[in-house]
């Protein structure tokens, strides 16, 4: 009957259409624009008002956790710490004298209590001065790179002034907004791939979190993912295309197929 309807020369085309129909049933690849984001990022700010003595990293430079990134002129905080330590030593000696004199009933209990309070106050002042000295140095909170420098050596800055924008090393994150209807099949741990170009290589990723509500204006849902590995050619801030299989899986590993 098929021969009578189409003729033998139409059978290959009919078979291809039938197979494409089955392909749609097995799963459909869908695409959505996405943005690459760093694993972590921060703007390091000044914790003191003062002059920058040295900058130990440049824009684009790498650093390890604990490395010294920015050093302030610490002459005044160190001098204040020395003064507070001297005041503490004086307060401790005076309190020791009062304690011995109290044993001889030469001072009142009130005078002894006041000298003890002065010791506690001096210890607190020393602690505050130590914090000020620690604020003279800005250390790296994690392994990463510098994306922007806001200041230069010998600049004077106020408390809270931005110093460095930094990005953490590690697999990049992916953020995108998808039609809410995708939530019927898209779940956490769903694998997908991203591409920089339509015919370029694919990079494997997976969904790590989904939004708690649908945006009422756009009727979209926030979806966040993470790359399966570190790909040096991918940088935070890149606009990419995410490709997902609505029923299947594009595969695991490094470069997706």
PDB file of C-alpha atoms in Angstrom:
ATOM      1  CA  UNK A   1       0.000   0.000   0.000  1.00  0.00           C
ATOM      2  CA  UNK A   2       2.856   2.313   0.802  1.00  0.00           C
ATOM      3  CA  UNK A   3       4.208   1.614  -2.656  1.00  0.00           C
ATOM      4  CA  UNK A   4       0.900   2.550  -4.244  1.00  0.00           C
ATOM      5  CA  UNK A   5       0.684   5.784  -2.204  1.00  0.00           C
ATOM      6  CA  UNK A   6       4.229   7.085  -2.587  1.00  0.00           C
ATOM      7  CA  UNK A   7       6.053   4.889  -5.034  1.00  0.00           C
ATOM      8  CA  UNK A   8       9.262   3.069  -4.110  1.00  0.00           C
ATOM      9  CA  UNK A   9      11.423   6.139  -4.630  1.00  0.00           C
ATOM     10  CA  UNK A  10       9.657   7.939  -1.728  1.00  0.00           C
ATOM     11  CA  UNK A  11      10.245   5.219   0.884  1.00  0.00           C
ATOM     12  CA  UNK A  12      13.659   6.515   2.144  1.00  0.00           C
ATOM     13  CA  UNK A  13      12.203   9.974   2.774  1.00  0.00           C
ATOM     14  CA  UNK A  14       9.182   8.528   4.563  1.00  0.00           C
ATOM     15  CA  UNK A  15      11.454   6.393   6.733  1.00  0.00           C
ATOM     16  CA  UNK A  16      13.570   9.434   7.651  1.00  0.00           C
ATOM     17  CA  UNK A  17      10.502  11.417   8.699  1.00  0.00           C
ATOM     18  CA  UNK A  18       9.353   8.465  10.829  1.00  0.00           C
ATOM     19  CA  UNK A  19      12.768   8.257  12.548  1.00  0.00           C
ATOM     20  CA  UNK A  20      12.799  11.992  13.246  1.00  0.00           C
ATOM     21  CA  UNK A  21       9.438  11.590  14.893  1.00  0.00           C
ATOM     22  CA  UNK A  22      10.880   8.907  17.168  1.00  0.00           C
ATOM     23  CA  UNK A  23      13.819  11.218  17.959  1.00  0.00           C
ATOM     24  CA  UNK A  24      11.435  13.855  19.244  1.00  0.00           C
ATOM     25  CA  UNK A  25       9.784  11.278  21.451  1.00  0.00           C
ATOM     26  CA  UNK A  26      13.118  10.188  22.909  1.00  0.00           C
ATOM     27  CA  UNK A  27      14.173  13.717  23.856  1.00  0.00           C
ATOM     28  CA  UNK A  28      14.495  17.225  22.479  1.00  0.00           C
ATOM     29  CA  UNK A  29      17.581  19.436  22.810  1.00  0.00           C
ATOM     30  CA  UNK A  30      16.631  22.905  24.016  1.00  0.00           C
ATOM     31  CA  UNK A  31      18.860  25.967  24.345  1.00  0.00           C
ATOM     32  CA  UNK A  32      18.964  28.999  26.617  1.00  0.00           C
ATOM     33  CA  UNK A  33      21.314  31.954  27.023  1.00  0.00           C
ATOM     34  CA  UNK A  34      23.395  31.772  30.198  1.00  0.00           C
ATOM     35  CA  UNK A  35      26.138  33.647  32.026  1.00  0.00           C
ATOM     36  CA  UNK A  36      29.369  32.258  33.474  1.00  0.00           C
ATOM     37  CA  UNK A  37      30.136  33.372  37.020  1.00  0.00           C
ATOM     38  CA  UNK A  38      33.131  32.783  39.308  1.00  0.00           C
ATOM     39  CA  UNK A  39      33.010  30.165  42.051  1.00  0.00           C
ATOM     40  CA  UNK A  40      33.379  33.048  44.537  1.00  0.00           C
ATOM     41  CA  UNK A  41      34.191  36.732  44.257  1.00  0.00           C
ATOM     42  CA  UNK A  42      34.726  39.658  46.597  1.00  0.00           C
ATOM     43  CA  UNK A  43      35.721  43.294  46.782  1.00  0.00           C
ATOM     44  CA  UNK A  44      38.423  43.627  49.419  1.00  0.00           C
ATOM     45  CA  UNK A  45      38.004  46.924  51.264  1.00  0.00           C
ATOM     46  CA  UNK A  46      40.205  48.958  53.573  1.00  0.00           C
ATOM     47  CA  UNK A  47      39.672  48.305  57.283  1.00  0.00           C
ATOM     48  CA  UNK A  48      41.568  51.442  58.259  1.00  0.00           C
ATOM     49  CA  UNK A  49      42.194  54.997  57.101  1.00  0.00           C
ATOM     50  CA  UNK A  50      45.764  55.388  55.931  1.00  0.00           C
ATOM     51  CA  UNK A  51      48.317  55.285  53.152  1.00  0.00           C
ATOM     52  CA  UNK A  52      49.006  52.227  51.029  1.00  0.00           C
ATOM     53  CA  UNK A  53      52.647  51.198  51.322  1.00  0.00           C
ATOM     54  CA  UNK A  54      52.679  48.366  48.757  1.00  0.00           C
ATOM     55  CA  UNK A  55      50.486  46.408  46.363  1.00  0.00           C
ATOM     56  CA  UNK A  56      51.742  42.850  45.881  1.00  0.00           C
ATOM     57  CA  UNK A  57      49.432  41.821  43.013  1.00  0.00           C
ATOM     58  CA  UNK A  58      48.523  43.210  39.601  1.00  0.00           C
ATOM     59  CA  UNK A  59      45.321  42.962  37.601  1.00  0.00           C
ATOM     60  CA  UNK A  60      45.055  39.435  36.236  1.00  0.00           C
ATOM     61  CA  UNK A  61      47.653  38.211  38.715  1.00  0.00           C
ATOM     62  CA  UNK A  62      47.248  34.967  40.650  1.00  0.00           C
ATOM     63  CA  UNK A  63      47.602  34.453  44.392  1.00  0.00           C
ATOM     64  CA  UNK A  64      47.287  31.706  46.987  1.00  0.00           C
ATOM     65  CA  UNK A  65      45.270  31.696  50.167  1.00  0.00           C
ATOM     66  CA  UNK A  66      47.063  33.652  52.874  1.00  0.00           C
ATOM     67  CA  UNK A  67      49.271  35.664  50.500  1.00  0.00           C
ATOM     68  CA  UNK A  68      49.839  39.327  51.382  1.00  0.00           C
ATOM     69  CA  UNK A  69      47.964  41.408  48.812  1.00  0.00           C
ATOM     70  CA  UNK A  70      47.987  44.958  50.195  1.00  0.00           C
ATOM     71  CA  UNK A  71      50.184  46.528  52.879  1.00  0.00           C
ATOM     72  CA  UNK A  72      49.439  49.847  54.609  1.00  0.00           C
ATOM     73  CA  UNK A  73      51.854  52.246  56.294  1.00  0.00           C
ATOM     74  CA  UNK A  74      51.601  50.860  59.818  1.00  0.00           C
ATOM     75  CA  UNK A  75      53.804  53.341  61.710  1.00  0.00           C
ATOM     76  CA  UNK A  76      50.996  54.955  63.707  1.00  0.00           C
ATOM     77  CA  UNK A  77      49.121  51.733  64.650  1.00  0.00           C
ATOM     78  CA  UNK A  78      52.381  50.124  65.801  1.00  0.00           C
ATOM     79  CA  UNK A  79      53.280  53.192  67.872  1.00  0.00           C
ATOM     80  CA  UNK A  80      49.816  53.131  69.443  1.00  0.00           C
ATOM     81  CA  UNK A  81      50.243  49.454  70.281  1.00  0.00           C
ATOM     82  CA  UNK A  82      53.578  50.173  71.983  1.00  0.00           C
ATOM     83  CA  UNK A  83      51.956  52.934  74.046  1.00  0.00           C
ATOM     84  CA  UNK A  84      49.046  50.719  75.123  1.00  0.00           C
ATOM     85  CA  UNK A  85      51.438  47.957  76.176  1.00  0.00           C
ATOM     86  CA  UNK A  86      53.394  50.444  78.292  1.00  0.00           C
ATOM     87  CA  UNK A  87      50.155  51.684  79.906  1.00  0.00           C
ATOM     88  CA  UNK A  88      49.210  48.072  80.651  1.00  0.00           C
ATOM     89  CA  UNK A  89      52.568  47.457  82.318  1.00  0.00           C
ATOM     90  CA  UNK A  90      52.091  50.554  84.500  1.00  0.00           C
ATOM     91  CA  UNK A  91      48.549  49.530  85.447  1.00  0.00           C
ATOM     92  CA  UNK A  92      49.675  45.995  86.397  1.00  0.00           C
ATOM     93  CA  UNK A  93      52.496  47.324  88.587  1.00  0.00           C
ATOM     94  CA  UNK A  94      50.193  49.802  90.322  1.00  0.00           C
ATOM     95  CA  UNK A  95      47.636  47.092  90.978  1.00  0.00           C
ATOM     96  CA  UNK A  96      50.339  44.792  92.389  1.00  0.00           C
ATOM     97  CA  UNK A  97      51.432  47.564  94.782  1.00  0.00           C
ATOM     98  CA  UNK A  98      47.833  48.179  95.871  1.00  0.00           C
ATOM     99  CA  UNK A  99      47.317  44.451  96.430  1.00  0.00           C
ATOM    100  CA  UNK A 100      50.308  44.284  98.751  1.00  0.00           C
ATOM    101  CA  UNK A 101      49.281  47.470 100.546  1.00  0.00           C
ATOM    102  CA  UNK A 102      45.785  46.060 101.044  1.00  0.00           C
ATOM    103  CA  UNK A 103      47.348  43.178 102.939  1.00  0.00           C
ATOM    104  CA  UNK A 104      48.720  45.825 105.316  1.00  0.00           C
ATOM    105  CA  UNK A 105      45.367  47.661 105.343  1.00  0.00           C
ATOM    106  CA  UNK A 106      47.070  50.700 103.770  1.00  0.00           C
ATOM    107  CA  UNK A 107      44.555  51.083 100.920  1.00  0.00           C
ATOM    108  CA  UNK A 108      40.826  50.634 100.765  1.00  0.00           C
ATOM    109  CA  UNK A 109      38.985  47.885  98.940  1.00  0.00           C
ATOM    110  CA  UNK A 110      37.644  50.503  96.527  1.00  0.00           C
ATOM    111  CA  UNK A 111      41.153  51.618  95.541  1.00  0.00           C
ATOM    112  CA  UNK A 112      42.163  48.004  94.956  1.00  0.00           C
ATOM    113  CA  UNK A 113      39.091  47.384  92.773  1.00  0.00           C
ATOM    114  CA  UNK A 114      39.765  50.542  90.760  1.00  0.00           C
ATOM    115  CA  UNK A 115      43.355  49.521  90.062  1.00  0.00           C
ATOM    116  CA  UNK A 116      42.169  46.080  88.965  1.00  0.00           C
ATOM    117  CA  UNK A 117      39.647  47.708  86.607  1.00  0.00           C
ATOM    118  CA  UNK A 118      42.441  49.820  85.122  1.00  0.00           C
ATOM    119  CA  UNK A 119      44.386  46.650  84.369  1.00  0.00           C
ATOM    120  CA  UNK A 120      41.386  45.176  82.540  1.00  0.00           C
ATOM    121  CA  UNK A 121      40.868  48.413  80.594  1.00  0.00           C
ATOM    122  CA  UNK A 122      44.530  48.517  79.569  1.00  0.00           C
ATOM    123  CA  UNK A 123      44.382  44.925  78.368  1.00  0.00           C
ATOM    124  CA  UNK A 124      41.352  45.773  76.241  1.00  0.00           C
ATOM    125  CA  UNK A 125      43.195  48.797  74.807  1.00  0.00           C
ATOM    126  CA  UNK A 126      46.121  46.549  73.872  1.00  0.00           C
ATOM    127  CA  UNK A 127      43.737  44.156  72.121  1.00  0.00           C
ATOM    128  CA  UNK A 128      42.206  46.991  70.100  1.00  0.00           C
ATOM    129  CA  UNK A 129      45.652  48.266  69.129  1.00  0.00           C
ATOM    130  CA  UNK A 130      46.654  44.764  68.000  1.00  0.00           C
ATOM    131  CA  UNK A 131      43.602  44.618  65.728  1.00  0.00           C
ATOM    132  CA  UNK A 132      44.605  47.965  64.204  1.00  0.00           C
ATOM    133  CA  UNK A 133      48.062  46.564  63.426  1.00  0.00           C
ATOM    134  CA  UNK A 134      46.509  43.467  61.850  1.00  0.00           C
ATOM    135  CA  UNK A 135      44.368  45.739  59.658  1.00  0.00           C
ATOM    136  CA  UNK A 136      47.551  47.105  58.087  1.00  0.00           C
ATOM    137  CA  UNK A 137      47.826  43.945  55.987  1.00  0.00           C
ATOM    138  CA  UNK A 138      45.213  42.497  53.620  1.00  0.00           C
ATOM    139  CA  UNK A 139      45.671  38.763  52.987  1.00  0.00           C
ATOM    140  CA  UNK A 140      44.022  36.549  50.376  1.00  0.00           C
ATOM    141  CA  UNK A 141      40.980  34.636  51.704  1.00  0.00           C
ATOM    142  CA  UNK A 142      41.354  31.896  49.050  1.00  0.00           C
ATOM    143  CA  UNK A 143      43.278  30.899  45.920  1.00  0.00           C
ATOM    144  CA  UNK A 144      42.323  33.139  43.039  1.00  0.00           C
ATOM    145  CA  UNK A 145      43.073  36.009  40.665  1.00  0.00           C
ATOM    146  CA  UNK A 146      42.729  39.793  40.684  1.00  0.00           C
ATOM    147  CA  UNK A 147      40.081  41.127  38.321  1.00  0.00           C
ATOM    148  CA  UNK A 148      40.536  44.835  39.158  1.00  0.00           C
ATOM    149  CA  UNK A 149      42.755  47.107  41.251  1.00  0.00           C
ATOM    150  CA  UNK A 150      41.065  50.211  42.620  1.00  0.00           C
ATOM    151  CA  UNK A 151      44.115  51.843  44.241  1.00  0.00           C
ATOM    152  CA  UNK A 152      47.842  52.304  43.749  1.00  0.00           C
ATOM    153  CA  UNK A 153      50.807  52.455  46.142  1.00  0.00           C
ATOM    154  CA  UNK A 154      50.979  55.704  48.151  1.00  0.00           C
ATOM    155  CA  UNK A 155      47.261  56.376  47.711  1.00  0.00           C
ATOM    156  CA  UNK A 156      45.491  57.558  50.824  1.00  0.00           C
ATOM    157  CA  UNK A 157      42.230  55.725  51.478  1.00  0.00           C
ATOM    158  CA  UNK A 158      39.355  55.940  53.939  1.00  0.00           C
ATOM    159  CA  UNK A 159      37.805  53.127  55.931  1.00  0.00           C
ATOM    160  CA  UNK A 160      35.707  50.968  53.625  1.00  0.00           C
ATOM    161  CA  UNK A 161      37.382  52.130  50.398  1.00  0.00           C
ATOM    162  CA  UNK A 162      37.528  49.342  47.759  1.00  0.00           C
ATOM    163  CA  UNK A 163      41.028  48.014  47.142  1.00  0.00           C
ATOM    164  CA  UNK A 164      40.826  44.872  44.982  1.00  0.00           C
ATOM    165  CA  UNK A 165      38.202  42.840  43.156  1.00  0.00           C
ATOM    166  CA  UNK A 166      39.148  39.177  43.339  1.00  0.00           C
ATOM    167  CA  UNK A 167      37.801  35.922  41.865  1.00  0.00           C
ATOM    168  CA  UNK A 168      38.265  32.456  43.342  1.00  0.00           C
ATOM    169  CA  UNK A 169      39.792  29.610  41.385  1.00  0.00           C
ATOM    170  CA  UNK A 170      37.667  26.548  40.696  1.00  0.00           C
ATOM    171  CA  UNK A 171      34.923  25.415  38.312  1.00  0.00           C
ATOM    172  CA  UNK A 172      32.818  28.317  37.045  1.00  0.00           C
ATOM    173  CA  UNK A 173      29.140  28.605  37.855  1.00  0.00           C
ATOM    174  CA  UNK A 174      26.377  29.015  35.302  1.00  0.00           C
ATOM    175  CA  UNK A 175      23.271  31.163  35.795  1.00  0.00           C
ATOM    176  CA  UNK A 176      20.280  31.338  33.481  1.00  0.00           C
ATOM    177  CA  UNK A 177      16.546  31.925  33.406  1.00  0.00           C
ATOM    178  CA  UNK A 178      14.405  29.294  31.709  1.00  0.00           C
ATOM    179  CA  UNK A 179      10.686  28.957  30.928  1.00  0.00           C
ATOM    180  CA  UNK A 180       8.842  27.772  34.040  1.00  0.00           C
ATOM    181  CA  UNK A 181       7.474  24.803  32.073  1.00  0.00           C
ATOM    182  CA  UNK A 182      10.966  23.300  32.081  1.00  0.00           C
ATOM    183  CA  UNK A 183      10.569  22.624  35.792  1.00  0.00           C
ATOM    184  CA  UNK A 184       8.472  19.574  34.849  1.00  0.00           C
ATOM    185  CA  UNK A 185      11.642  17.769  33.731  1.00  0.00           C
ATOM    186  CA  UNK A 186      14.596  19.910  34.865  1.00  0.00           C
ATOM    187  CA  UNK A 187      15.939  18.984  38.310  1.00  0.00           C
ATOM    188  CA  UNK A 188      19.032  19.438  40.449  1.00  0.00           C
ATOM    189  CA  UNK A 189      21.934  17.293  39.113  1.00  0.00           C
ATOM    190  CA  UNK A 190      20.516  17.375  35.563  1.00  0.00           C
ATOM    191  CA  UNK A 191      23.545  17.372  33.227  1.00  0.00           C
ATOM    192  CA  UNK A 192      23.811  19.876  30.396  1.00  0.00           C
ATOM    193  CA  UNK A 193      26.455  21.468  28.202  1.00  0.00           C
ATOM    194  CA  UNK A 194      27.446  25.006  27.349  1.00  0.00           C
ATOM    195  CA  UNK A 195      28.840  26.311  24.084  1.00  0.00           C
ATOM    196  CA  UNK A 196      30.604  29.545  23.208  1.00  0.00           C
ATOM    197  CA  UNK A 197      29.642  29.209  19.555  1.00  0.00           C
ATOM    198  CA  UNK A 198      26.965  27.259  17.737  1.00  0.00           C
ATOM    199  CA  UNK A 199      29.469  24.869  16.168  1.00  0.00           C
ATOM    200  CA  UNK A 200      32.132  25.097  18.865  1.00  0.00           C
ATOM    201  CA  UNK A 201      33.005  22.453  21.452  1.00  0.00           C
ATOM    202  CA  UNK A 202      30.624  21.707  24.296  1.00  0.00           C
ATOM    203  CA  UNK A 203      31.621  21.841  27.981  1.00  0.00           C
ATOM    204  CA  UNK A 204      29.882  19.597  30.509  1.00  0.00           C
ATOM    205  CA  UNK A 205      28.032  21.066  33.480  1.00  0.00           C
ATOM    206  CA  UNK A 206      25.259  20.112  35.882  1.00  0.00           C
ATOM    207  CA  UNK A 207      22.373  21.871  37.610  1.00  0.00           C
ATOM    208  CA  UNK A 208      23.086  22.680  41.264  1.00  0.00           C
ATOM    209  CA  UNK A 209      20.079  24.800  42.285  1.00  0.00           C
ATOM    210  CA  UNK A 210      16.720  26.018  41.030  1.00  0.00           C
ATOM    211  CA  UNK A 211      14.712  29.101  41.907  1.00  0.00           C
ATOM    212  CA  UNK A 212      11.987  28.967  44.541  1.00  0.00           C
ATOM    213  CA  UNK A 213       9.491  31.084  42.589  1.00  0.00           C
ATOM    214  CA  UNK A 214       8.580  32.020  39.028  1.00  0.00           C
ATOM    215  CA  UNK A 215       9.097  35.623  37.970  1.00  0.00           C
ATOM    216  CA  UNK A 216       5.533  36.903  37.383  1.00  0.00           C
ATOM    217  CA  UNK A 217       6.559  39.323  34.606  1.00  0.00           C
ATOM    218  CA  UNK A 218       8.688  37.044  32.428  1.00  0.00           C
ATOM    219  CA  UNK A 219       7.272  33.697  33.600  1.00  0.00           C
ATOM    220  CA  UNK A 220      10.817  32.373  33.942  1.00  0.00           C
ATOM    221  CA  UNK A 221      12.600  30.424  36.655  1.00  0.00           C
ATOM    222  CA  UNK A 222      16.173  30.964  37.828  1.00  0.00           C
ATOM    223  CA  UNK A 223      18.497  27.988  37.357  1.00  0.00           C
ATOM    224  CA  UNK A 224      22.104  27.726  38.509  1.00  0.00           C
ATOM    225  CA  UNK A 225      24.714  25.173  37.591  1.00  0.00           C
ATOM    226  CA  UNK A 226      28.412  24.380  37.873  1.00  0.00           C
ATOM    227  CA  UNK A 227      30.980  23.282  35.331  1.00  0.00           C
ATOM    228  CA  UNK A 228      32.254  19.718  35.761  1.00  0.00           C
ATOM    229  CA  UNK A 229      35.886  20.857  35.587  1.00  0.00           C
ATOM    230  CA  UNK A 230      38.112  23.910  35.193  1.00  0.00           C
ATOM    231  CA  UNK A 231      38.454  25.007  31.559  1.00  0.00           C
ATOM    232  CA  UNK A 232      41.134  27.727  31.176  1.00  0.00           C
ATOM    233  CA  UNK A 233      39.550  29.068  27.997  1.00  0.00           C
ATOM    234  CA  UNK A 234      36.327  29.905  29.855  1.00  0.00           C
ATOM    235  CA  UNK A 235      36.224  33.140  31.857  1.00  0.00           C
ATOM    236  CA  UNK A 236      33.720  34.615  34.284  1.00  0.00           C
ATOM    237  CA  UNK A 237      31.405  37.090  32.599  1.00  0.00           C
ATOM    238  CA  UNK A 238      31.175  35.218  29.303  1.00  0.00           C
ATOM    239  CA  UNK A 239      27.751  34.925  27.703  1.00  0.00           C
ATOM    240  CA  UNK A 240      27.197  31.331  26.579  1.00  0.00           C
ATOM    241  CA  UNK A 241      24.496  29.026  25.306  1.00  0.00           C
ATOM    242  CA  UNK A 242      23.293  26.226  27.554  1.00  0.00           C
ATOM    243  CA  UNK A 243      21.988  23.118  25.772  1.00  0.00           C
ATOM    244  CA  UNK A 244      19.806  20.677  27.693  1.00  0.00           C
ATOM    245  CA  UNK A 245      18.095  17.447  26.776  1.00  0.00           C
ATOM    246  CA  UNK A 246      14.479  17.622  27.927  1.00  0.00           C
ATOM    247  CA  UNK A 247      14.351  13.823  28.342  1.00  0.00           C
ATOM    248  CA  UNK A 248      17.876  12.502  28.014  1.00  0.00           C
ATOM    249  CA  UNK A 249      21.426  13.450  28.955  1.00  0.00           C
ATOM    250  CA  UNK A 250      24.206  15.059  26.903  1.00  0.00           C
ATOM    251  CA  UNK A 251      26.784  13.043  28.843  1.00  0.00           C
ATOM    252  CA  UNK A 252      29.262  13.474  31.663  1.00  0.00           C
ATOM    253  CA  UNK A 253      32.952  14.313  31.759  1.00  0.00           C
ATOM    254  CA  UNK A 254      34.983  17.191  30.354  1.00  0.00           C
ATOM    255  CA  UNK A 255      34.041  18.360  26.876  1.00  0.00           C
ATOM    256  CA  UNK A 256      30.485  17.275  26.157  1.00  0.00           C
ATOM    257  CA  UNK A 257      29.804  15.516  22.907  1.00  0.00           C
TER     258      UNK A 257
END
